[in-house]
Coordinates of C-alpha atoms and ligand atoms in Angstrom, one line a residue:
M1 CA -146.5 -96.0 -156.8
C2 CA -142.9 -97.2 -156.2
G3 CA -140.7 -100.0 -157.8
I4 CA -139.5 -103.0 -156.0
F5 CA -136.5 -105.4 -157.0
G6 CA -134.9 -108.1 -155.1
V7 CA -132.6 -111.2 -155.5
I8 CA -131.8 -114.1 -153.2
N9 CA -129.1 -116.7 -154.1
D10 CA -127.5 -114.5 -156.8
K11 CA -125.0 -116.7 -158.9
S12 CA -123.2 -113.6 -160.1
N13 CA -122.2 -112.7 -156.4
Q14 CA -123.0 -109.0 -157.7
A15 CA -126.6 -108.8 -156.1
S16 CA -126.5 -105.1 -155.6
Q17 CA -125.5 -104.5 -159.0
T18 CA -128.4 -107.1 -160.3
V19 CA -130.9 -105.2 -158.0
L20 CA -129.6 -101.8 -159.3
N21 CA -130.1 -103.1 -162.9
G22 CA -133.6 -104.2 -162.1
L23 CA -134.6 -100.9 -160.8
K24 CA -133.4 -99.1 -163.8
K25 CA -136.1 -101.0 -165.5
L26 CA -138.7 -100.1 -163.0
E27 CA -137.9 -96.4 -162.7
Y28 CA -141.1 -95.5 -164.4
R29 CA -142.8 -96.4 -161.5
G30 CA -141.3 -93.5 -159.5
Y31 CA -138.0 -91.6 -159.9
D32 CA -137.5 -89.3 -156.8
S33 CA -135.0 -91.5 -155.0
W34 CA -133.4 -95.0 -154.8
G35 CA -131.8 -97.4 -152.6
I36 CA -130.4 -100.8 -152.2
A37 CA -129.9 -102.9 -149.0
L38 CA -127.3 -105.7 -149.2
K39 CA -126.9 -108.6 -146.9
T40 CA -123.2 -109.0 -146.3
E41 CA -121.5 -112.5 -146.5
G42 CA -119.9 -113.5 -142.9
S43 CA -121.7 -110.7 -140.9
D44 CA -125.2 -109.6 -139.5
E45 CA -124.8 -106.4 -140.9
I46 CA -127.0 -104.8 -143.7
L47 CA -125.4 -102.2 -145.9
I48 CA -127.4 -99.6 -147.4
D49 CA -126.7 -97.4 -150.3
K50 CA -129.4 -94.7 -151.3
H51 CA -129.8 -91.3 -153.2
I52 CA -132.3 -89.1 -154.0
G53 CA -133.0 -88.3 -157.7
K54 CA -133.0 -90.6 -160.8
I55 CA -131.0 -93.5 -161.1
G56 CA -129.6 -92.7 -164.6
N57 CA -126.2 -94.1 -165.0
A58 CA -125.3 -94.3 -161.5
E59 CA -123.4 -97.3 -160.0
T60 CA -123.7 -98.7 -156.6
A61 CA -120.7 -98.8 -154.2
L62 CA -121.9 -102.0 -152.4
P63 CA -119.5 -104.9 -152.1
S64 CA -120.3 -108.4 -153.7
G65 CA -122.9 -110.5 -152.1
V66 CA -125.9 -112.8 -153.0
I67 CA -128.9 -111.2 -151.2
A68 CA -130.1 -107.6 -151.8
I69 CA -133.2 -105.8 -152.1
G70 CA -133.9 -102.3 -153.7
H71 CA -136.3 -99.7 -154.4
T72 CA -137.1 -96.7 -156.7
R73 CA -139.2 -94.0 -154.9
W74 CA -142.6 -92.2 -155.9
A75 CA -142.8 -90.0 -152.9
T76 CA -146.1 -89.7 -151.2
H77 CA -145.4 -89.4 -147.4
G78 CA -142.3 -87.5 -146.7
G79 CA -140.3 -85.3 -148.8
V80 CA -137.8 -86.1 -151.4
T81 CA -134.5 -86.7 -149.1
D82 CA -132.0 -89.2 -148.5
A83 CA -133.3 -90.2 -145.0
N84 CA -136.8 -90.9 -146.7
A85 CA -135.3 -92.9 -149.6
H86 CA -136.0 -96.6 -149.0
P87 CA -134.7 -99.2 -147.9
H88 CA -135.4 -98.3 -144.2
L89 CA -134.1 -100.0 -141.2
D90 CA -135.1 -100.9 -137.6
C91 CA -133.4 -99.9 -134.6
S92 CA -130.9 -102.6 -134.4
K93 CA -130.3 -102.0 -138.2
R94 CA -130.9 -105.9 -138.6
I95 CA -134.2 -105.7 -140.3
A96 CA -134.4 -103.7 -143.9
V97 CA -137.9 -102.9 -145.5
I98 CA -139.0 -101.6 -148.8
H99 CA -142.5 -100.7 -149.5
N100 CA -145.0 -99.9 -152.1
G101 CA -148.3 -98.5 -151.0
I102 CA -149.5 -96.1 -148.3
V103 CA -150.0 -97.2 -144.5
E104 CA -153.1 -95.0 -143.8
N105 CA -152.8 -95.7 -140.1
Y106 CA -148.9 -95.1 -139.7
Q107 CA -149.5 -92.1 -137.3
E108 CA -151.1 -94.4 -134.5
L109 CA -148.5 -97.1 -135.1
E110 CA -145.9 -94.6 -135.0
S111 CA -147.0 -92.9 -131.6
E112 CA -147.5 -96.7 -130.1
L113 CA -143.8 -97.3 -131.2
R114 CA -142.2 -94.2 -129.9
Q115 CA -143.9 -94.9 -126.6
K116 CA -141.8 -98.3 -126.6
K117 CA -138.7 -96.0 -127.2
H118 CA -138.3 -96.7 -130.9
I119 CA -136.3 -94.1 -133.0
F120 CA -137.1 -92.8 -136.2
V121 CA -134.8 -91.2 -138.7
S122 CA -137.2 -90.5 -141.7
E123 CA -140.8 -89.1 -142.1
T124 CA -142.0 -91.9 -144.1
D125 CA -144.9 -94.3 -143.2
T126 CA -142.6 -97.3 -144.5
E127 CA -140.3 -96.9 -141.6
I128 CA -143.0 -97.9 -139.3
I129 CA -143.0 -101.1 -140.8
A130 CA -139.3 -102.0 -139.9
H131 CA -139.8 -101.0 -136.3
L132 CA -143.3 -103.0 -136.0
I133 CA -141.5 -106.2 -137.2
E134 CA -138.6 -105.3 -134.7
E135 CA -141.1 -105.1 -131.9
E136 CA -142.6 -108.4 -132.9
T137 CA -139.4 -110.3 -133.3
K138 CA -139.0 -109.8 -129.5
T139 CA -141.2 -112.9 -129.3
Q140 CA -141.7 -114.0 -133.0
S141 CA -139.5 -115.5 -135.7
L142 CA -138.8 -112.8 -138.6
F143 CA -141.5 -114.6 -140.7
Q144 CA -144.2 -114.6 -137.9
A145 CA -143.2 -111.0 -137.1
T146 CA -143.6 -109.8 -140.4
L147 CA -147.0 -111.4 -141.0
N148 CA -148.0 -109.9 -137.6
A149 CA -146.9 -106.6 -138.5
F150 CA -148.0 -106.5 -142.1
K151 CA -151.8 -107.3 -140.6
K152 CA -151.6 -104.2 -138.5
L153 CA -151.1 -102.0 -141.6
V154 CA -154.2 -100.3 -143.1
G155 CA -154.2 -99.6 -147.0
S156 CA -153.0 -101.2 -150.0
N157 CA -149.4 -102.4 -149.5
A158 CA -146.7 -104.6 -150.7
I159 CA -143.4 -105.1 -148.7
V160 CA -140.2 -106.8 -148.9
V161 CA -138.4 -107.6 -145.6
L162 CA -134.5 -108.7 -145.3
D163 CA -133.1 -110.0 -142.1
G164 CA -129.2 -109.2 -142.1
K165 CA -128.5 -111.9 -139.6
T166 CA -130.4 -115.0 -141.2
G167 CA -130.4 -113.8 -144.9
E168 CA -134.1 -114.5 -144.7
V169 CA -136.6 -112.7 -146.8
V170 CA -140.3 -112.2 -146.4
V171 CA -142.7 -110.7 -149.0
C172 CA -146.3 -109.7 -148.2
R173 CA -148.6 -108.2 -150.6
N174 CA -152.2 -106.8 -150.3
G175 CA -153.0 -104.3 -153.1
S176 CA -149.7 -103.3 -154.5
P177 CA -148.4 -105.6 -157.2
L178 CA -145.6 -107.9 -156.9
V179 CA -144.1 -110.7 -159.0
L180 CA -141.7 -113.5 -158.3
G181 CA -139.5 -114.8 -160.9
V182 CA -137.1 -118.0 -160.6
T183 CA -134.2 -119.6 -162.5
N184 CA -132.7 -122.9 -161.5
D185 CA -130.5 -121.0 -158.8
S186 CA -131.8 -117.7 -158.0
T187 CA -135.3 -115.9 -156.9
Y188 CA -136.2 -112.5 -158.0
I189 CA -139.0 -110.0 -156.7
A190 CA -140.2 -107.3 -158.7
S191 CA -143.1 -104.8 -159.0
D192 CA -143.8 -105.9 -162.4
A193 CA -142.7 -108.6 -164.9
T194 CA -141.0 -106.4 -167.4
A195 CA -138.2 -105.9 -164.9
L196 CA -137.5 -109.8 -164.7
L197 CA -137.8 -110.5 -168.4
D198 CA -133.7 -110.4 -168.9
K199 CA -133.5 -113.2 -166.0
T200 CA -136.3 -115.5 -166.5
N201 CA -139.8 -115.8 -168.1
R202 CA -140.9 -118.2 -164.8
V203 CA -143.1 -116.0 -162.8
Y204 CA -145.6 -115.9 -160.1
F205 CA -148.3 -113.0 -159.9
M206 CA -148.6 -112.7 -156.1
D207 CA -152.4 -112.3 -155.3
D208 CA -153.7 -110.0 -152.5
N209 CA -153.4 -111.4 -149.1
E210 CA -150.2 -113.6 -149.8
A211 CA -146.9 -113.9 -148.2
V212 CA -143.9 -115.8 -149.4
Y213 CA -140.8 -117.1 -147.2
I214 CA -137.4 -117.2 -149.0
K215 CA -133.9 -118.7 -147.9
K216 CA -131.5 -119.3 -150.2
S217 CA -133.4 -121.5 -152.9
Y218 CA -136.0 -122.5 -150.5
I219 CA -139.5 -120.6 -151.4
E220 CA -142.8 -121.2 -149.6
L221 CA -146.1 -119.5 -150.4
F222 CA -148.8 -118.7 -147.6
S223 CA -152.1 -117.1 -147.2
L224 CA -151.9 -114.1 -145.1
N225 CA -155.4 -114.7 -143.8
T226 CA -154.9 -118.5 -142.6
E227 CA -151.2 -118.4 -142.5
M228 CA -151.6 -122.0 -144.1
G229 CA -148.9 -123.0 -147.0
K230 CA -150.3 -122.7 -150.5
K231 CA -149.1 -124.4 -153.8
I232 CA -146.9 -122.1 -155.8
Q233 CA -147.4 -122.4 -159.6
F234 CA -144.7 -120.5 -161.8
K235 CA -146.1 -119.6 -165.3
K236 CA -144.2 -119.0 -168.5
I237 CA -144.8 -115.5 -170.0
D238 CA -144.1 -114.8 -173.6
W239 CA -142.9 -111.1 -173.4
K240 CA -139.4 -110.9 -174.6
A241 CA -136.6 -108.9 -172.9
E242 CA -136.0 -106.9 -175.9
A243 CA -139.7 -105.6 -175.6
A244 CA -138.6 -103.9 -172.4
E245 CA -135.6 -102.2 -174.1
K246 CA -135.3 -98.8 -176.0
G247 CA -134.5 -100.9 -179.2
G248 CA -132.3 -97.9 -180.7
F249 CA -134.8 -95.3 -179.9
A250 CA -134.0 -92.0 -178.0
H251 CA -136.8 -92.5 -175.9
F252 CA -139.5 -95.4 -174.9
A253 CA -142.1 -92.7 -175.7
L254 CA -140.8 -92.4 -179.3
K255 CA -140.3 -96.4 -179.7
E256 CA -144.0 -96.9 -178.3
I257 CA -145.5 -94.4 -180.7
S258 CA -143.9 -96.0 -183.4
E259 CA -145.0 -99.5 -182.5
Q260 CA -148.5 -98.5 -183.3
T261 CA -148.1 -99.7 -186.8
R262 CA -148.2 -103.1 -185.3
T263 CA -150.1 -102.7 -182.1
I264 CA -153.4 -101.2 -183.4
P265 CA -153.9 -103.4 -186.5
Q266 CA -153.2 -106.6 -184.4
V267 CA -156.3 -105.6 -182.2
L268 CA -158.4 -104.3 -184.9
I269 CA -158.5 -107.7 -186.8
K270 CA -158.5 -110.0 -183.8
K271 CA -161.8 -112.0 -183.5
T272 CA -161.7 -113.8 -180.1
K273 CA -164.2 -115.8 -178.2
E274 CA -164.4 -113.2 -175.4
L275 CA -165.1 -110.3 -178.0
E276 CA -168.0 -112.5 -179.3
Q277 CA -169.5 -113.3 -175.8
V278 CA -169.1 -109.4 -174.9
A279 CA -170.9 -108.5 -178.2
Q280 CA -173.6 -111.0 -177.3
L281 CA -174.1 -109.9 -173.8
I282 CA -174.6 -106.2 -175.4
K283 CA -177.1 -107.5 -177.8
N284 CA -178.8 -109.1 -175.1
G285 CA -179.4 -105.6 -173.4
Y286 CA -176.7 -105.2 -171.0
K287 CA -175.7 -101.7 -170.4
P288 CA -172.2 -100.5 -170.8
V289 CA -170.6 -98.6 -168.2
L290 CA -166.9 -97.5 -168.8
L291 CA -164.5 -96.9 -165.8
A292 CA -160.8 -95.9 -165.8
C293 CA -158.4 -93.2 -165.1
G294 CA -156.2 -90.8 -167.0
S295 CA -155.7 -91.7 -170.5
A296 CA -157.7 -94.6 -170.3
S297 CA -160.7 -92.7 -169.0
Y298 CA -160.5 -90.9 -172.5
C299 CA -160.6 -93.9 -174.2
G300 CA -163.6 -94.8 -172.3
F301 CA -165.2 -91.5 -173.1
A302 CA -164.4 -92.1 -176.9
A303 CA -166.1 -95.5 -176.5
Q304 CA -169.3 -93.8 -175.8
Y305 CA -169.0 -92.3 -179.1
I306 CA -168.6 -95.6 -180.7
F307 CA -171.4 -97.2 -179.0
A308 CA -173.5 -94.2 -179.8
D309 CA -172.6 -94.9 -183.4
L310 CA -174.1 -98.5 -182.8
G311 CA -177.3 -97.3 -181.2
I312 CA -176.2 -98.2 -177.7
E313 CA -176.3 -95.9 -175.0
A314 CA -173.0 -96.1 -172.7
I315 CA -171.8 -94.1 -169.8
N316 CA -168.3 -93.2 -169.0
Y317 CA -167.0 -92.2 -165.4
G318 CA -163.6 -91.2 -164.2
A319 CA -163.0 -94.2 -161.8
Y320 CA -162.1 -91.9 -159.0
E321 CA -165.4 -90.1 -159.2
Y322 CA -167.5 -93.3 -159.7
S323 CA -168.6 -94.1 -156.0
P324 CA -171.8 -91.9 -155.7
F325 CA -173.1 -93.6 -159.0
A326 CA -172.1 -97.2 -158.0
G327 CA -175.7 -97.6 -156.5
L328 CA -177.1 -97.5 -160.2
V329 CA -175.5 -100.6 -160.8
N330 CA -177.7 -103.9 -161.4
D331 CA -177.2 -107.2 -162.7
K332 CA -177.7 -106.0 -166.5
T333 CA -174.8 -103.6 -166.0
L334 CA -171.6 -104.6 -168.0
I335 CA -168.6 -102.5 -166.7
F336 CA -165.7 -102.0 -168.9
A337 CA -162.8 -101.4 -166.9
I338 CA -160.1 -100.0 -169.0
S339 CA -156.3 -99.8 -167.7
Q340 CA -152.9 -100.3 -169.2
S341 CA -151.5 -101.4 -166.1
G342 CA -154.4 -103.2 -164.4
E343 CA -153.2 -101.7 -161.3
T344 CA -154.7 -98.5 -160.8
A345 CA -156.2 -98.1 -157.4
D346 CA -159.2 -96.1 -158.1
T347 CA -160.2 -98.2 -161.2
L348 CA -159.7 -101.4 -159.0
L349 CA -161.8 -99.8 -156.1
A350 CA -164.7 -98.9 -158.7
V351 CA -164.6 -102.1 -160.1
K352 CA -165.0 -103.9 -156.6
E353 CA -167.9 -101.7 -155.8
A354 CA -169.7 -102.6 -159.0
K355 CA -168.8 -106.3 -158.8
K356 CA -170.3 -106.3 -155.4
K357 CA -173.5 -105.1 -156.8
G358 CA -173.9 -107.7 -159.4
A359 CA -172.2 -106.1 -162.3
K360 CA -170.5 -108.3 -165.1
I361 CA -166.9 -107.0 -165.3
V362 CA -165.2 -107.0 -168.9
S363 CA -161.5 -105.5 -168.7
V364 CA -159.5 -104.0 -171.1
I365 CA -155.8 -104.3 -170.1
N366 CA -152.3 -104.3 -171.3
A367 CA -150.1 -105.6 -168.5
L368 CA -150.1 -109.2 -168.0
G369 CA -151.0 -110.8 -164.6
S370 CA -152.6 -107.7 -163.0
S371 CA -155.0 -107.5 -160.2
L372 CA -157.7 -106.1 -162.5
E373 CA -157.6 -109.2 -164.6
R374 CA -158.2 -111.4 -161.5
L375 CA -161.5 -109.2 -160.8
S376 CA -162.7 -109.7 -164.3
D377 CA -165.6 -112.1 -165.8
Y378 CA -164.3 -111.1 -169.6
L379 CA -160.6 -110.2 -170.4
L380 CA -160.2 -108.3 -173.4
P381 CA -156.1 -108.2 -173.5
V382 CA -154.6 -105.4 -175.8
E383 CA -151.3 -107.1 -175.9
A384 CA -149.5 -103.9 -177.0
G385 CA -146.2 -105.4 -175.1
P386 CA -144.5 -103.6 -172.3
E387 CA -145.2 -99.9 -172.2
I388 CA -142.4 -98.3 -170.3
A389 CA -142.9 -94.5 -170.9
V390 CA -145.0 -92.8 -168.2
V391 CA -147.3 -91.3 -171.0
S392 CA -149.6 -93.9 -172.5
T393 CA -149.7 -94.0 -176.3
K394 CA -149.6 -97.6 -177.8
G395 CA -151.4 -98.6 -174.6
F396 CA -154.4 -96.0 -175.3
T397 CA -154.7 -96.6 -179.0
A398 CA -154.8 -100.4 -178.5
Q399 CA -157.5 -100.0 -175.9
L400 CA -159.3 -97.8 -178.3
A401 CA -159.1 -100.4 -181.1
T402 CA -160.7 -102.8 -178.9
F403 CA -163.8 -100.9 -178.9
F404 CA -163.5 -100.7 -182.6
A405 CA -163.0 -104.4 -182.9
L406 CA -166.1 -104.9 -180.6
Y407 CA -167.8 -102.4 -183.0
S408 CA -166.9 -104.5 -186.1
V409 CA -168.3 -107.7 -184.3
I410 CA -171.6 -106.2 -183.4
K411 CA -172.0 -104.2 -186.9
K412 CA -169.9 -106.1 -189.5
S413 CA -167.3 -103.5 -190.5
D414 CA -163.6 -103.9 -192.3
P415 CA -160.8 -102.0 -190.7
Q416 CA -158.5 -103.1 -193.6
R417 CA -158.7 -99.9 -195.6
F418 CA -158.0 -98.1 -192.3
I419 CA -155.1 -100.1 -191.3
H420 CA -153.4 -99.5 -194.7
T421 CA -153.7 -95.9 -194.7
F422 CA -152.6 -95.6 -191.1
T423 CA -149.6 -97.7 -191.2
E424 CA -148.5 -95.8 -194.2
W425 CA -149.2 -92.4 -192.7
I426 CA -147.5 -92.9 -189.5
Q427 CA -144.2 -94.3 -191.0
N428 CA -144.2 -90.9 -193.5
K429 CA -141.1 -89.2 -192.3
N430 CA -142.6 -86.0 -193.6
L431 CA -145.3 -86.3 -190.8
H432 CA -142.4 -86.2 -188.2
E433 CA -140.9 -82.9 -189.8
I434 CA -144.2 -81.2 -190.0
I435 CA -145.1 -82.0 -186.3
L436 CA -141.5 -81.0 -185.3
N437 CA -141.8 -77.8 -187.0
C438 CA -145.0 -77.1 -185.3
A439 CA -143.4 -78.0 -181.9
K440 CA -140.7 -75.5 -182.7
G441 CA -143.2 -72.9 -183.0
L442 CA -144.7 -73.6 -179.8
L443 CA -141.7 -74.0 -177.4
K444 CA -142.0 -70.5 -175.7
S445 CA -145.8 -70.6 -175.3
E446 CA -147.1 -71.3 -171.7
H447 CA -150.8 -71.7 -172.7
V448 CA -152.3 -73.9 -175.5
Y449 CA -156.3 -74.3 -175.9
L450 CA -157.7 -77.2 -177.8
I451 CA -161.0 -78.0 -179.4
G452 CA -162.9 -80.8 -180.9
K453 CA -166.2 -82.1 -181.5
H454 CA -167.8 -85.4 -181.2
I455 CA -165.3 -88.1 -181.0
N456 CA -162.7 -85.6 -181.6
Y457 CA -163.8 -84.1 -178.0
P458 CA -162.4 -87.2 -176.1
A459 CA -159.5 -87.2 -178.7
V460 CA -158.8 -83.3 -177.9
L461 CA -158.7 -84.3 -174.1
E462 CA -156.2 -86.9 -174.8
F463 CA -154.5 -84.8 -176.9
A464 CA -154.0 -81.9 -174.3
L465 CA -153.1 -84.7 -171.8
K466 CA -150.1 -85.5 -174.0
L467 CA -149.0 -82.0 -174.2
K468 CA -149.4 -81.7 -170.3
E469 CA -147.6 -84.9 -169.4
T470 CA -144.6 -84.5 -171.7
S471 CA -143.9 -81.0 -172.1
Y472 CA -145.4 -79.4 -168.9
M473 CA -147.4 -76.9 -170.9
H474 CA -150.6 -75.6 -169.7
A475 CA -152.9 -77.4 -172.3
E476 CA -156.7 -77.0 -172.0
A477 CA -159.1 -78.7 -174.0
F478 CA -163.0 -78.1 -174.9
A479 CA -165.7 -79.2 -176.6
S480 CA -165.7 -76.7 -179.7
G481 CA -169.1 -76.0 -178.8
E482 CA -168.1 -74.5 -175.3
L483 CA -166.1 -71.7 -176.9
K484 CA -168.8 -69.1 -176.7
H485 CA -169.9 -70.0 -173.1
G486 CA -166.9 -68.6 -171.3
V487 CA -163.6 -70.1 -172.9
L488 CA -163.2 -67.3 -175.6
T489 CA -161.9 -64.7 -172.8
L490 CA -158.7 -66.9 -172.7
I491 CA -157.9 -66.2 -176.4
Q492 CA -155.5 -63.1 -177.0
P493 CA -153.2 -62.3 -179.8
E494 CA -151.1 -65.1 -180.7
T495 CA -152.7 -67.5 -178.2
P496 CA -152.0 -71.0 -179.8
C497 CA -155.2 -73.0 -180.5
I498 CA -155.1 -76.5 -181.9
V499 CA -158.3 -77.6 -183.7
L500 CA -158.9 -81.4 -184.5
T501 CA -161.2 -82.2 -187.2
A502 CA -162.6 -85.0 -189.4
K503 CA -164.4 -85.1 -192.7
D504 CA -167.6 -85.4 -191.0
S505 CA -171.1 -83.7 -190.6
V506 CA -169.7 -81.1 -188.1
L507 CA -166.5 -80.1 -190.1
K508 CA -168.3 -76.6 -190.9
E509 CA -169.2 -76.1 -187.2
V510 CA -165.6 -76.8 -186.1
V511 CA -164.0 -74.7 -188.5
S512 CA -166.4 -71.7 -187.7
S513 CA -165.3 -72.1 -184.3
A514 CA -161.7 -72.0 -185.4
I515 CA -162.6 -68.7 -187.1
E516 CA -163.9 -67.3 -183.9
L517 CA -160.6 -68.2 -182.0
K518 CA -158.9 -66.6 -184.9
S519 CA -161.0 -63.3 -184.8
R520 CA -159.7 -63.1 -181.2
G521 CA -156.1 -63.2 -182.3
G522 CA -155.4 -67.0 -181.8
Y523 CA -152.8 -68.8 -183.8
I524 CA -154.8 -71.6 -185.4
I525 CA -153.0 -75.1 -185.9
G526 CA -155.5 -77.2 -187.9
V527 CA -155.3 -81.2 -187.8
G528 CA -157.2 -83.3 -190.1
P529 CA -158.0 -84.4 -193.5
T530 CA -159.0 -80.8 -194.8
N531 CA -157.2 -77.7 -194.9
N532 CA -158.9 -74.2 -194.4
K533 CA -157.5 -70.7 -194.7
A534 CA -158.5 -70.0 -191.2
F535 CA -155.5 -72.4 -190.2
D536 CA -152.1 -70.6 -189.7
Y537 CA -150.5 -74.2 -189.5
F538 CA -151.9 -77.3 -191.0
I539 CA -151.0 -81.0 -190.0
E540 CA -152.7 -83.0 -192.6
T541 CA -154.0 -86.4 -191.6
P542 CA -155.7 -89.1 -194.0
D543 CA -159.7 -89.4 -194.1
S544 CA -160.7 -93.1 -193.1
G545 CA -164.2 -91.6 -191.9
P546 CA -165.3 -89.8 -188.7
L547 CA -164.8 -92.4 -186.1
Y548 CA -161.2 -93.5 -187.2
S549 CA -160.1 -89.7 -187.3
I550 CA -159.5 -90.1 -183.7
F551 CA -156.4 -92.4 -184.0
Y552 CA -154.7 -89.8 -186.6
N553 CA -155.5 -86.9 -184.3
V554 CA -154.3 -88.5 -181.3
V555 CA -151.1 -89.6 -182.7
V556 CA -150.4 -86.2 -183.8
G557 CA -150.8 -85.2 -180.1
Q558 CA -148.5 -87.8 -179.0
L559 CA -145.8 -86.7 -181.4
L560 CA -146.2 -83.0 -180.7
G561 CA -146.1 -83.7 -177.1
Y562 CA -143.0 -85.7 -177.5
Y563 CA -141.1 -83.1 -179.7
L564 CA -142.4 -80.2 -177.2
G565 CA -141.1 -82.1 -174.3
I566 CA -137.5 -82.7 -175.9
G567 CA -137.5 -78.9 -177.1
R568 CA -138.4 -77.8 -173.4
G569 CA -135.9 -80.0 -171.9
A570 CA -138.4 -82.5 -170.4
D571 CA -138.1 -86.3 -170.1
P572 CA -140.7 -87.9 -172.3
D573 CA -140.3 -91.1 -170.5
K574 CA -140.1 -90.0 -166.9
P575 CA -142.2 -86.6 -166.6
R576 CA -141.9 -85.0 -163.3
N577 CA -144.2 -85.7 -160.5
L578 CA -145.8 -88.8 -162.3
A579 CA -145.6 -92.3 -162.2
K580 CA -146.8 -95.4 -164.9
S581 CA -149.7 -96.2 -162.6
V582 CA -151.2 -95.1 -159.5
T583 CA -151.4 -97.9 -157.1
V584 CA -152.7 -95.9 -154.2
K585 CA -155.8 -93.9 -153.9
Ligands
BG6_601 C1 -151.2 -92.3 -164.7 C2 -150.3 -92.7 -166.0 O1 -150.5 -92.7 -163.7 O2 -152.2 -93.5 -164.7 C3 -151.4 -92.5 -167.2 O3 -149.2 -91.7 -165.9 C4 -152.3 -93.4 -167.1 O4 -150.5 -92.4 -168.5 C5 -153.2 -93.6 -166.0 O5 -153.3 -93.2 -168.4 C6 -153.9 -94.7 -165.7 O6 -153.3 -95.8 -165.8 P1 -153.7 -97.2 -166.3 O7 -152.7 -98.2 -166.1 O8 -154.8 -97.6 -165.3 O9 -154.4 -97.0 -167.6

């Protein structure tokens, strides 16, 4: 996944700087390299400025101008080099292309173009597109040439094309997300709406198989299939620009962790028509099937325990492994698709498969205007606001809270006592000190093992993922019952072991597993409402009942991951090799 930003008719006449600022807001989508193409006034030339590495506080050396497009890359095809950074040009250096996605048939397209004497300067699939358009412009207008070229691409792709001669811009989307934003004078293009918020709140979320032609202030929307014009309707979004800023926090990750004092309660107390309708479907015997990737899939796994507590059997699948099971879907299947971005390719593919087989789709999403939202029969928005840090924190707990809200619609329960205790606990300065101290003790460890039982098994999986994502530590999570079936071999003197507990019917069992780890020399970090002499380090959490324990325990994991990441010199907002959501298979 990559970040795309563009501006046409920039009144500041500093289009390349405007694009650079936009890319800085999209850097969580990929930070291997970045680049900008500027259409210069009074000449057909396109000027390019591209670099490997993060943008950070970089400035662009490009001169003034009113049209520029830019890209921040998450490398999939071709190493992290200046040549592979976007934008890419055609042989005549007149056409510049930026791209998000994967051209699955790029090798055969490349060999055809090589036979037509096109010269390639990069190893990317994207450069193919520039030469394909160049080939088509021999007989077609830029707009038609771009459509013809785009239709030859296999895979989920989004492109923005700039013509250095005419200043025309053509945008095509099929799979990867793109949003347009407008002010009275200028038009902006971005991979997601958060990058537009300081410019405008009037946006259009492009749909699959759509193209847009832009020249100066003229904009026209087309269907890629019929090539006929379509009405473009810009809508107002209510996200504020500050929401996409750090707001005085050192990192987005810490800001978003602290925002959970608001994001979790607001979902828990929500009573919406959609929630009632979904609850009714479940009461009418619809079978819940949970689909997601990454953190969201651990939310799905936890939801399996929440449904079980209601006496309802639900099944959770990692969406990337769902295909062999899609045949089990029927018209009484209720798919819960969980996704912070609503753009994760594997989740979209799994949902499309289930939908084809007659399943109803409920989506639990944070981002606005996503592809998943458009595939859904019922939308349960978690409204946690923009989540910028690549590690999902408030996004995860707001998704989780959605299933607790559904729980309290099906079986009357009041979350107020938990809300009060949780908001007090998470704002307690002591908590940060205790966890920071724990992190200091683990800084040099390369391996840590984690155990939990019942709802704290998905909690321990999410906890371990936070440690991996933010501190690059090898963190492996197990159901505590697995210990004696192999895992125990991994434990040596001083091996750090994290034990997640709750005041529940299995506390004794989990503590005895902790004692087994200790008897092999493990250094035991206990997390939960009840301390125990088996714990070498204890992080206390309140007791709000077994199911709610997952919120406390996961937040401890978020904070421990954050402080460990800082301590080990990692960037908690932009961990190496990752991206905020993966829009390619
Ligand atoms: C990964 C993110 O790319 O995708 C994770 O780094 C996230 O944080 C996962 O959990 C799934 O993304 P989404 O948007 O579908 O919840």
